[in-house]
Each structure stands twice: as C-alpha cells, then as structure tokens.
mmCIF file of C-alpha atoms and ligand atoms in Angstrom:
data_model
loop_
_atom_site.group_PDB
_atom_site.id
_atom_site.type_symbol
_atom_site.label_atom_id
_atom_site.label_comp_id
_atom_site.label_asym_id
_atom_site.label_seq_id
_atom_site.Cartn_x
_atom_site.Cartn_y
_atom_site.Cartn_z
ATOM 1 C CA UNK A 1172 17.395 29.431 10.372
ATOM 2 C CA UNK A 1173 14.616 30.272 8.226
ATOM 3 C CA UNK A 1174 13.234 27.274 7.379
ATOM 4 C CA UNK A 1175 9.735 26.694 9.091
ATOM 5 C CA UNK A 1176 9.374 23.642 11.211
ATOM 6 C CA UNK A 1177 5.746 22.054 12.499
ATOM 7 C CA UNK A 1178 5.956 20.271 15.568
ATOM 8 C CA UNK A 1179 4.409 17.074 15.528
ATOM 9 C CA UNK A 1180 2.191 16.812 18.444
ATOM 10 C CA UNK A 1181 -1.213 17.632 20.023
ATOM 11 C CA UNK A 1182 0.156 18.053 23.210
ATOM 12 C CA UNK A 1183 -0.060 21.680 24.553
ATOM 13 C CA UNK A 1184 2.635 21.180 27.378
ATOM 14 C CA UNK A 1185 5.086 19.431 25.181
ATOM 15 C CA UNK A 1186 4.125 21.856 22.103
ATOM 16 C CA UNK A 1187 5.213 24.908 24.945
ATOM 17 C CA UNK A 1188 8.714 22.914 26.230
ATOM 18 C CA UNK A 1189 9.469 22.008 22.467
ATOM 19 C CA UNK A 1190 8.726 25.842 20.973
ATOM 20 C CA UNK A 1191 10.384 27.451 23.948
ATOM 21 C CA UNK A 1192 13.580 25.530 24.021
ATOM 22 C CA UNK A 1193 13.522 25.605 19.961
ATOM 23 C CA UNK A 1194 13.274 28.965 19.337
ATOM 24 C CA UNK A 1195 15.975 29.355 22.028
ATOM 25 C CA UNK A 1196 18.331 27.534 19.767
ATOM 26 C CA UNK A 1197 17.242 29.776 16.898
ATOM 27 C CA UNK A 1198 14.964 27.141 14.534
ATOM 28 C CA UNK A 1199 11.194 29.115 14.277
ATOM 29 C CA UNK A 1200 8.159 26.752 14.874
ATOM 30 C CA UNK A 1201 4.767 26.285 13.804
ATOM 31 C CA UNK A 1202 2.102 24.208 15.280
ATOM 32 C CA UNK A 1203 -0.376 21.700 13.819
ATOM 33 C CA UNK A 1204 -3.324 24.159 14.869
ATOM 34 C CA UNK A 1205 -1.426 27.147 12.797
ATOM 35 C CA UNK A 1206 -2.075 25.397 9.895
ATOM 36 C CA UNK A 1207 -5.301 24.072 10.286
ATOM 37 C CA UNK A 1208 -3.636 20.062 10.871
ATOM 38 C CA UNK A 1209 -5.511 17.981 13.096
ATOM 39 C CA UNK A 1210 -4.690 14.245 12.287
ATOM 40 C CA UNK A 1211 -4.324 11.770 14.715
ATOM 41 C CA UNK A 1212 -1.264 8.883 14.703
ATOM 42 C CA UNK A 1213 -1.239 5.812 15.919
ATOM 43 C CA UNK A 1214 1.910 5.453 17.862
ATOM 44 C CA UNK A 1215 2.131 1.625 17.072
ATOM 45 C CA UNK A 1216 5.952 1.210 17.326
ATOM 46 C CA UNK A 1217 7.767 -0.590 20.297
ATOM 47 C CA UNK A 1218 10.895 2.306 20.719
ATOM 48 C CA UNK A 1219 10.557 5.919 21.634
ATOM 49 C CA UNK A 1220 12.833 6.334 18.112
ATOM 50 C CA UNK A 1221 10.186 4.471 15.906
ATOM 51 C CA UNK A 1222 7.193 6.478 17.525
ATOM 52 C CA UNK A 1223 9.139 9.523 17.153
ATOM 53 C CA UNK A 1224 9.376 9.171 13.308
ATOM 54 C CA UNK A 1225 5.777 7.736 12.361
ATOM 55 C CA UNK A 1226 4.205 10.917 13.633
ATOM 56 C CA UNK A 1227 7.127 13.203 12.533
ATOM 57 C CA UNK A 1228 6.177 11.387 8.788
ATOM 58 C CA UNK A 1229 2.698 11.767 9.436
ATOM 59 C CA UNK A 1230 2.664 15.342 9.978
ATOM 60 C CA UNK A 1231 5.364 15.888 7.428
ATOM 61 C CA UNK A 1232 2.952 14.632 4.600
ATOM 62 C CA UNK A 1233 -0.276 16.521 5.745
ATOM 63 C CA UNK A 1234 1.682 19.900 6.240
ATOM 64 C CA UNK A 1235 4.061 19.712 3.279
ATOM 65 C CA UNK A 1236 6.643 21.217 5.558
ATOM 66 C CA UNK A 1237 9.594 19.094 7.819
ATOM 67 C CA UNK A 1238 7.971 18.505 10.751
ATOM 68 C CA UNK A 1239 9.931 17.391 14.223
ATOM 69 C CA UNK A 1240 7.973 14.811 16.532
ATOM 70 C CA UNK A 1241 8.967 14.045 20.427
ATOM 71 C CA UNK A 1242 8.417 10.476 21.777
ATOM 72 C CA UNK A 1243 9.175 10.514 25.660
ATOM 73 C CA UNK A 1244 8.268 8.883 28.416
ATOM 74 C CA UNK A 1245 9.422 7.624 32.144
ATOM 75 C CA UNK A 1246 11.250 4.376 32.911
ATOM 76 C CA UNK A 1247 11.118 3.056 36.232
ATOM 77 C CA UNK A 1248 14.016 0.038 36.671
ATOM 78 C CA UNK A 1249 11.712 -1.548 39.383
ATOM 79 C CA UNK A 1250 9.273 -1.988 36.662
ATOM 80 C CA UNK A 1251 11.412 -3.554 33.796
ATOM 81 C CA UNK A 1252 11.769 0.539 32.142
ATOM 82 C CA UNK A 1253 8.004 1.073 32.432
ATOM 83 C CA UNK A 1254 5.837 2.827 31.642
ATOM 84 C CA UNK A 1255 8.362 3.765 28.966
ATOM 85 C CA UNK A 1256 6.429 4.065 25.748
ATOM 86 C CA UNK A 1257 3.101 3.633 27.406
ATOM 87 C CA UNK A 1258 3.689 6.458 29.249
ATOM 88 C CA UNK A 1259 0.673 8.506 27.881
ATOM 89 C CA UNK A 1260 -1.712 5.468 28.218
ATOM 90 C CA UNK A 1261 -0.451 4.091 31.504
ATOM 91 C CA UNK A 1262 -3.575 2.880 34.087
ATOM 92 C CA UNK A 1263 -5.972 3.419 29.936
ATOM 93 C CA UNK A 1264 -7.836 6.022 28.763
ATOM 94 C CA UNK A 1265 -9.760 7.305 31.955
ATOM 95 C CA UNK A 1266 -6.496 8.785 33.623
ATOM 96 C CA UNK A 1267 -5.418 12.272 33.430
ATOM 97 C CA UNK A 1268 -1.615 13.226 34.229
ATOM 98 C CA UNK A 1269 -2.429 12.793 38.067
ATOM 99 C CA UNK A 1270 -4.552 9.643 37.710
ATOM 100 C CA UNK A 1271 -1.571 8.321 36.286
ATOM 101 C CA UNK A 1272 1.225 9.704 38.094
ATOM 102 C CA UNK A 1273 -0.853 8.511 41.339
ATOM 103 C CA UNK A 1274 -1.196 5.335 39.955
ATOM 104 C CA UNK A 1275 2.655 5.024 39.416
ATOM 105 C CA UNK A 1276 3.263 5.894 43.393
ATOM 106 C CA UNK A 1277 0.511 3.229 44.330
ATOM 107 C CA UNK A 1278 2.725 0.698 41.478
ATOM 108 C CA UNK A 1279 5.531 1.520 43.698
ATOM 109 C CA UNK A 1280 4.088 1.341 47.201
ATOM 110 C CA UNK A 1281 7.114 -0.297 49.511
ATOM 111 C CA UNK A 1282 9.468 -0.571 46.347
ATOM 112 C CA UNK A 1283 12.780 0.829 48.086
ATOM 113 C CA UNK A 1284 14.345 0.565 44.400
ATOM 114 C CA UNK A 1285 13.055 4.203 42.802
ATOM 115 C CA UNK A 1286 15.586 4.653 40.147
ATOM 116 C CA UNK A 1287 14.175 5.786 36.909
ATOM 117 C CA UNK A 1288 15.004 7.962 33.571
ATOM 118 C CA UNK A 1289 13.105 10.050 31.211
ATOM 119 C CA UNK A 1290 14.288 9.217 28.050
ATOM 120 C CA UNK A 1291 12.866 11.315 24.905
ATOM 121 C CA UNK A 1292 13.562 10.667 20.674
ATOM 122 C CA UNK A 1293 13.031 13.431 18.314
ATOM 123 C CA UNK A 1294 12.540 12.976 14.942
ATOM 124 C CA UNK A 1295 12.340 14.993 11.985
ATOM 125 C CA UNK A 1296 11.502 14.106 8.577
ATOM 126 C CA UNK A 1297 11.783 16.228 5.667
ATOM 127 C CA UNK A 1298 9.324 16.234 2.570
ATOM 128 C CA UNK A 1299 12.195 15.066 0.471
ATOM 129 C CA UNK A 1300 11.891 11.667 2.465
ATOM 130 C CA UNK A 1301 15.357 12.850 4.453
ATOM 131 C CA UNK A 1302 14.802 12.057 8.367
ATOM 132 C CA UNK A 1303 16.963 13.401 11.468
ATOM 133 C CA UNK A 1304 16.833 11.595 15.100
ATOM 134 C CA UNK A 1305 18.568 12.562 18.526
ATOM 135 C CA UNK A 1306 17.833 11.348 21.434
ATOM 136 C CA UNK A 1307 18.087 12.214 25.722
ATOM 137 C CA UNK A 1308 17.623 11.097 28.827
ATOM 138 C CA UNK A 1309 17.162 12.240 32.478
ATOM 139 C CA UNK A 1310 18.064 10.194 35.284
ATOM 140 C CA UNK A 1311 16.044 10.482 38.626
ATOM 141 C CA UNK A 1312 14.275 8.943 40.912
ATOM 142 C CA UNK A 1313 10.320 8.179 41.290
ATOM 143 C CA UNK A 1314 9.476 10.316 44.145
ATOM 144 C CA UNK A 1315 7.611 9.191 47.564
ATOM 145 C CA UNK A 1316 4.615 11.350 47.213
ATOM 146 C CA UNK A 1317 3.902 14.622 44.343
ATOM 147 C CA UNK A 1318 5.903 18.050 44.845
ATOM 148 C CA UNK A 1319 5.288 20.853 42.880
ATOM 149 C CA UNK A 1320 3.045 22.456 40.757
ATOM 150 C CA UNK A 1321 5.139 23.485 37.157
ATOM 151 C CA UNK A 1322 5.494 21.499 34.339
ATOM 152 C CA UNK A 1323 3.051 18.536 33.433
ATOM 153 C CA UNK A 1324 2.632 14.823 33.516
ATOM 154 C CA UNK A 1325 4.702 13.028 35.919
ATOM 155 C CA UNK A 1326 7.146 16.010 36.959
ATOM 156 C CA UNK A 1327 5.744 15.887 40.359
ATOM 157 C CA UNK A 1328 6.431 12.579 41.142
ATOM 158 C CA UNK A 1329 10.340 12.524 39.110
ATOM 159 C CA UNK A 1330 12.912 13.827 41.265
ATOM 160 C CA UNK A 1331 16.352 14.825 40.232
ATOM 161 C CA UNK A 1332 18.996 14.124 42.883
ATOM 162 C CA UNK A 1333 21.222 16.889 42.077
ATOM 163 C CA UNK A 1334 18.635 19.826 42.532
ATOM 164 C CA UNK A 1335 17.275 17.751 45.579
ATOM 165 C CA UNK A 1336 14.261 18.837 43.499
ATOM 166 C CA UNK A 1337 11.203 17.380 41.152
ATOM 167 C CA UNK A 1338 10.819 18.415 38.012
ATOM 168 C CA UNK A 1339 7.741 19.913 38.843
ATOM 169 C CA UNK A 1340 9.765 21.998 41.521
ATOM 170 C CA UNK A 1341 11.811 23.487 38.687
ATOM 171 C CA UNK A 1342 11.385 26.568 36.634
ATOM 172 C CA UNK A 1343 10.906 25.944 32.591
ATOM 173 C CA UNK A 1344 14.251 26.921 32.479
ATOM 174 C CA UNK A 1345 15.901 24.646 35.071
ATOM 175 C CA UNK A 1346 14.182 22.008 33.406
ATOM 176 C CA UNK A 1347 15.183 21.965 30.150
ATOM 177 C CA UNK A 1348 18.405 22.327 31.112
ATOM 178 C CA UNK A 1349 18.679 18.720 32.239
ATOM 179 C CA UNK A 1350 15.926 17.490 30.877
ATOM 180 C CA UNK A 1351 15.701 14.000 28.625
ATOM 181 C CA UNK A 1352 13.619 16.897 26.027
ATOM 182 C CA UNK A 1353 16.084 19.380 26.570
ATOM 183 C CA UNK A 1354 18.946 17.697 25.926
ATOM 184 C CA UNK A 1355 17.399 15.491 22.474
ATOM 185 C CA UNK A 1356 16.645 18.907 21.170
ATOM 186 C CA UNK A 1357 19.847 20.235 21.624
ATOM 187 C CA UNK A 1358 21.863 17.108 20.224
ATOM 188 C CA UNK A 1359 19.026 17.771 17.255
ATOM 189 C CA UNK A 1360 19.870 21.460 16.148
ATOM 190 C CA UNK A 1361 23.494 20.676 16.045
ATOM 191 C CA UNK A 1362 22.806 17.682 13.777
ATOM 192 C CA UNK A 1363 19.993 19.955 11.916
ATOM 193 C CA UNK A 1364 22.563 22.824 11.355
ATOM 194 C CA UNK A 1365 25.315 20.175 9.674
ATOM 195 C CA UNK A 1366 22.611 18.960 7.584
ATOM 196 C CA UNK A 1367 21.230 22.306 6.253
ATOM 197 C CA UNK A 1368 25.158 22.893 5.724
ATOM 198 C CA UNK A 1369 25.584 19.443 3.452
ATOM 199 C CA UNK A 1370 22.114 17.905 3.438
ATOM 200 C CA UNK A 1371 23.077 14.853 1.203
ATOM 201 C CA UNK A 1372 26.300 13.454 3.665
ATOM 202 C CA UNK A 1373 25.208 13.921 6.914
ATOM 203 C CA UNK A 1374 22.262 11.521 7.571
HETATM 204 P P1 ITT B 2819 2.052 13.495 21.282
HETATM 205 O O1 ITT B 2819 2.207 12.016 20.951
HETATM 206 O O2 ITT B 2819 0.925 14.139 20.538
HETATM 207 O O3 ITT B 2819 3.341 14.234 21.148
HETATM 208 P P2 ITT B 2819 1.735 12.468 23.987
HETATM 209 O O4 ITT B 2819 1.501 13.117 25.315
HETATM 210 O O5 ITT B 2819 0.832 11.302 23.624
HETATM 211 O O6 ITT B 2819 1.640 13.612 22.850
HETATM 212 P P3 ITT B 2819 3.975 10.656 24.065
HETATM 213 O O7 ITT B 2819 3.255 9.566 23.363
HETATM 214 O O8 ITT B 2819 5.408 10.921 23.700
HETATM 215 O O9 ITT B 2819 3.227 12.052 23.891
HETATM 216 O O10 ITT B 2819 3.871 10.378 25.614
HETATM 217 C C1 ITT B 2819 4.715 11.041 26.481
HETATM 218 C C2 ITT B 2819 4.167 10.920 27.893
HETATM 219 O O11 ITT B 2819 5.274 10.752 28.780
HETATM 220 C C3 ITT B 2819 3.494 12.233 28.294
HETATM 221 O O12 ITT B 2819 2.122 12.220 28.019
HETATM 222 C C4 ITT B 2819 3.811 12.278 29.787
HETATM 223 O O13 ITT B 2819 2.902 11.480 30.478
HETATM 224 C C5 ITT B 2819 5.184 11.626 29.856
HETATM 225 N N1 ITT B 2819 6.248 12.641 29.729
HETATM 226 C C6 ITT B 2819 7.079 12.865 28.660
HETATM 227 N N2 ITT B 2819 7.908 13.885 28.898
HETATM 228 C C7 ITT B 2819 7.593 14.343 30.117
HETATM 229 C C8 ITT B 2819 8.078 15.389 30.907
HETATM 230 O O14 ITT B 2819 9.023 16.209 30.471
HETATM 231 N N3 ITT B 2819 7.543 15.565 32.102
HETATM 232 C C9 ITT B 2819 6.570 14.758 32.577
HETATM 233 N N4 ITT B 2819 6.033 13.759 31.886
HETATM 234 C C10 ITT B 2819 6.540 13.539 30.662
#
C-alpha cells in the first residue's frame, strides 16, 4: 500500500507494537513527531470504539493525512470490566505503568475470581470524512504478582493461560500474535484493503 498512514497516539510503546505489526501487514506508518503534530485529545467517550475515533479525527484534521488511533485497555470481571477505558488513568495522574499495575494486584488482594480481557478498537478516519473500525480482544487472567520484563503497562501482571505465560514474558512477536492489538489490526488491514479496492461500498 502506498498510502501514508499517521498513527494517532503519543504513546511510544503502543506507537512501536502498532508500526511493527503494521508494517508487517504491508501499510507504511508515520508518527505524530514525523510531522511535527503534537496535539493532545481528550478521550471523553465511554467505549474503547468512540475513544478510538475522536483521536483518529483529531489527528486526521491536524495532519491532513488518514490517521489510525488504538483505544485499549484491561477488563477485570471481578471489577465490573475495569479499568477498561480508564486504563491509562487508573489510581490518577501520579502513577506510572507499575504504580498502576501494583495498584491493580493490591485491588485484587484475596479476589480468587482473576479473569480478565484486553480488549483494543482501532479507528481510522480518512480526510474525506470516511472512517474504518475493528476491534480485539485477549482473554487472560490478572496475575498473582508481576513476571517479566518486555512489553509495557500491565503485561506483567496479564497472564495468558495457554502460554502459561504473561504478556510481559512474551517476545514482541508472541504477543501480537494473540494480542487484543494484534488481532484489531489485523481484522483492520483486511477491511482497509476492501476499502482501498471500492472505497464508497464498504463502510
Ligand atoms: P494514546 O491515547 O495516546 O494512544 P494511552 O496510553 O493514553 O495513549 P489508551 O487511552 O488507549 O492509550 O490507554 C491504554 C492503556 O491500557 C495503556 O496506557 C496501558 O495502561 C493499557 N494497555 C493497553 N494495551 C496494553 C497492552 O498491550 N499491554 C499492557 N497494557 C496495555
């Protein structure tokens, strides 16, 4: 494909999984840095889908160029699917990925129920006002203590039964794989190659 596509989002771990696993699939990338873009979005929707789009939109408009946006997160069943889309500002501002992820093991201190899911929307939106969404999930567990030192946010705590692993325990590879990211981006370049085929009848 040689359309250029900006990834909507300032952060650098995501910005690595996302250009890795896109390029893989044979769609070139640019990020907001390359081209000078540094606005920030409120993510004020309620769905990982809504999210998704108002900062795909957002960068869209200040690059001039389709840009594709990930919403993700981690949803624990033992606490009603959160921290879900508050995954990012779970325990406020102070925490960094540990704070946070530490935080979630004291939440679940003597919960025997650790079932949980990543789940992850991308979005694209096009600067003819055309827009593109897949979505995938992950399902795990929420680990006892951390394991593992790839990856970022709460991949040490998130373990995936069949690997007997964490994410965090994975390679970049392994992960995206099965990962909620992995497998939204894939469902997305299959519905991004129809569309460049017959843009006007397949969204
Ligand atoms: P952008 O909005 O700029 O893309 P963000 O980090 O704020 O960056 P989100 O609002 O989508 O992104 O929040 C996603 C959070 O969910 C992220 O910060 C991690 O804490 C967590 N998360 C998402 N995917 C993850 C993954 O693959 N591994 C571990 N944690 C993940």
């Amino acid at each position: 494909m040689s359309e250029k596509f900006v990834i909507a989002t300032h952060n650098a771990n995501k910005l690595k999984e996302m250009s890795d696993i896109l390029s893989k699939l044979g769609v070139s990338v640019l990020s907001p840095a390359d081209l000078g873009i540094t606005v920030e979005v409120e993510e004020t929707g309620t769905t990982f889908s809504e999210n998704a789009m108002i900062k795909a939109k957002a960068i869209c408009a200040a690059a001039g160029l389709p840009a594709i946006a990930d919403d993700s997160g981690l949803c624990v069943d033992a606490l009603n699917g959160g921290p879900g889309v508050y995954s990012a500002r779970y325990g406020g501002e102070g925490l960094d990925d540990r704070g946070r992820y530490m935080l979630l093991l004291n939440n679940m201190r003597g919960q025997t129920t650790r079932a949980a899911h990543f789940a992850c929307a991308v979005c694209c939106a096009f600067p003819s006002g055309d827009e593109l969404t897949a979505e995938g999930t992950c399902e795990g567990a929420v680990a006892f203590a951390p394991m593992g030192e790839n990856g970022f946010g709460y991949d040490p705590v998130f373990l995936v039964p069949e690997k007997a692993k964490t994410f965090a325990q994975l390679t970049a590879e392994e992960k995206a794989e099965i990962s909620h990211r992995g497998k939204a981006l894939a469902a997305f370049v299959e519905k991004l190659g129809t569309y460049l085929g017959n843009p006007a009848s397949n969204i």
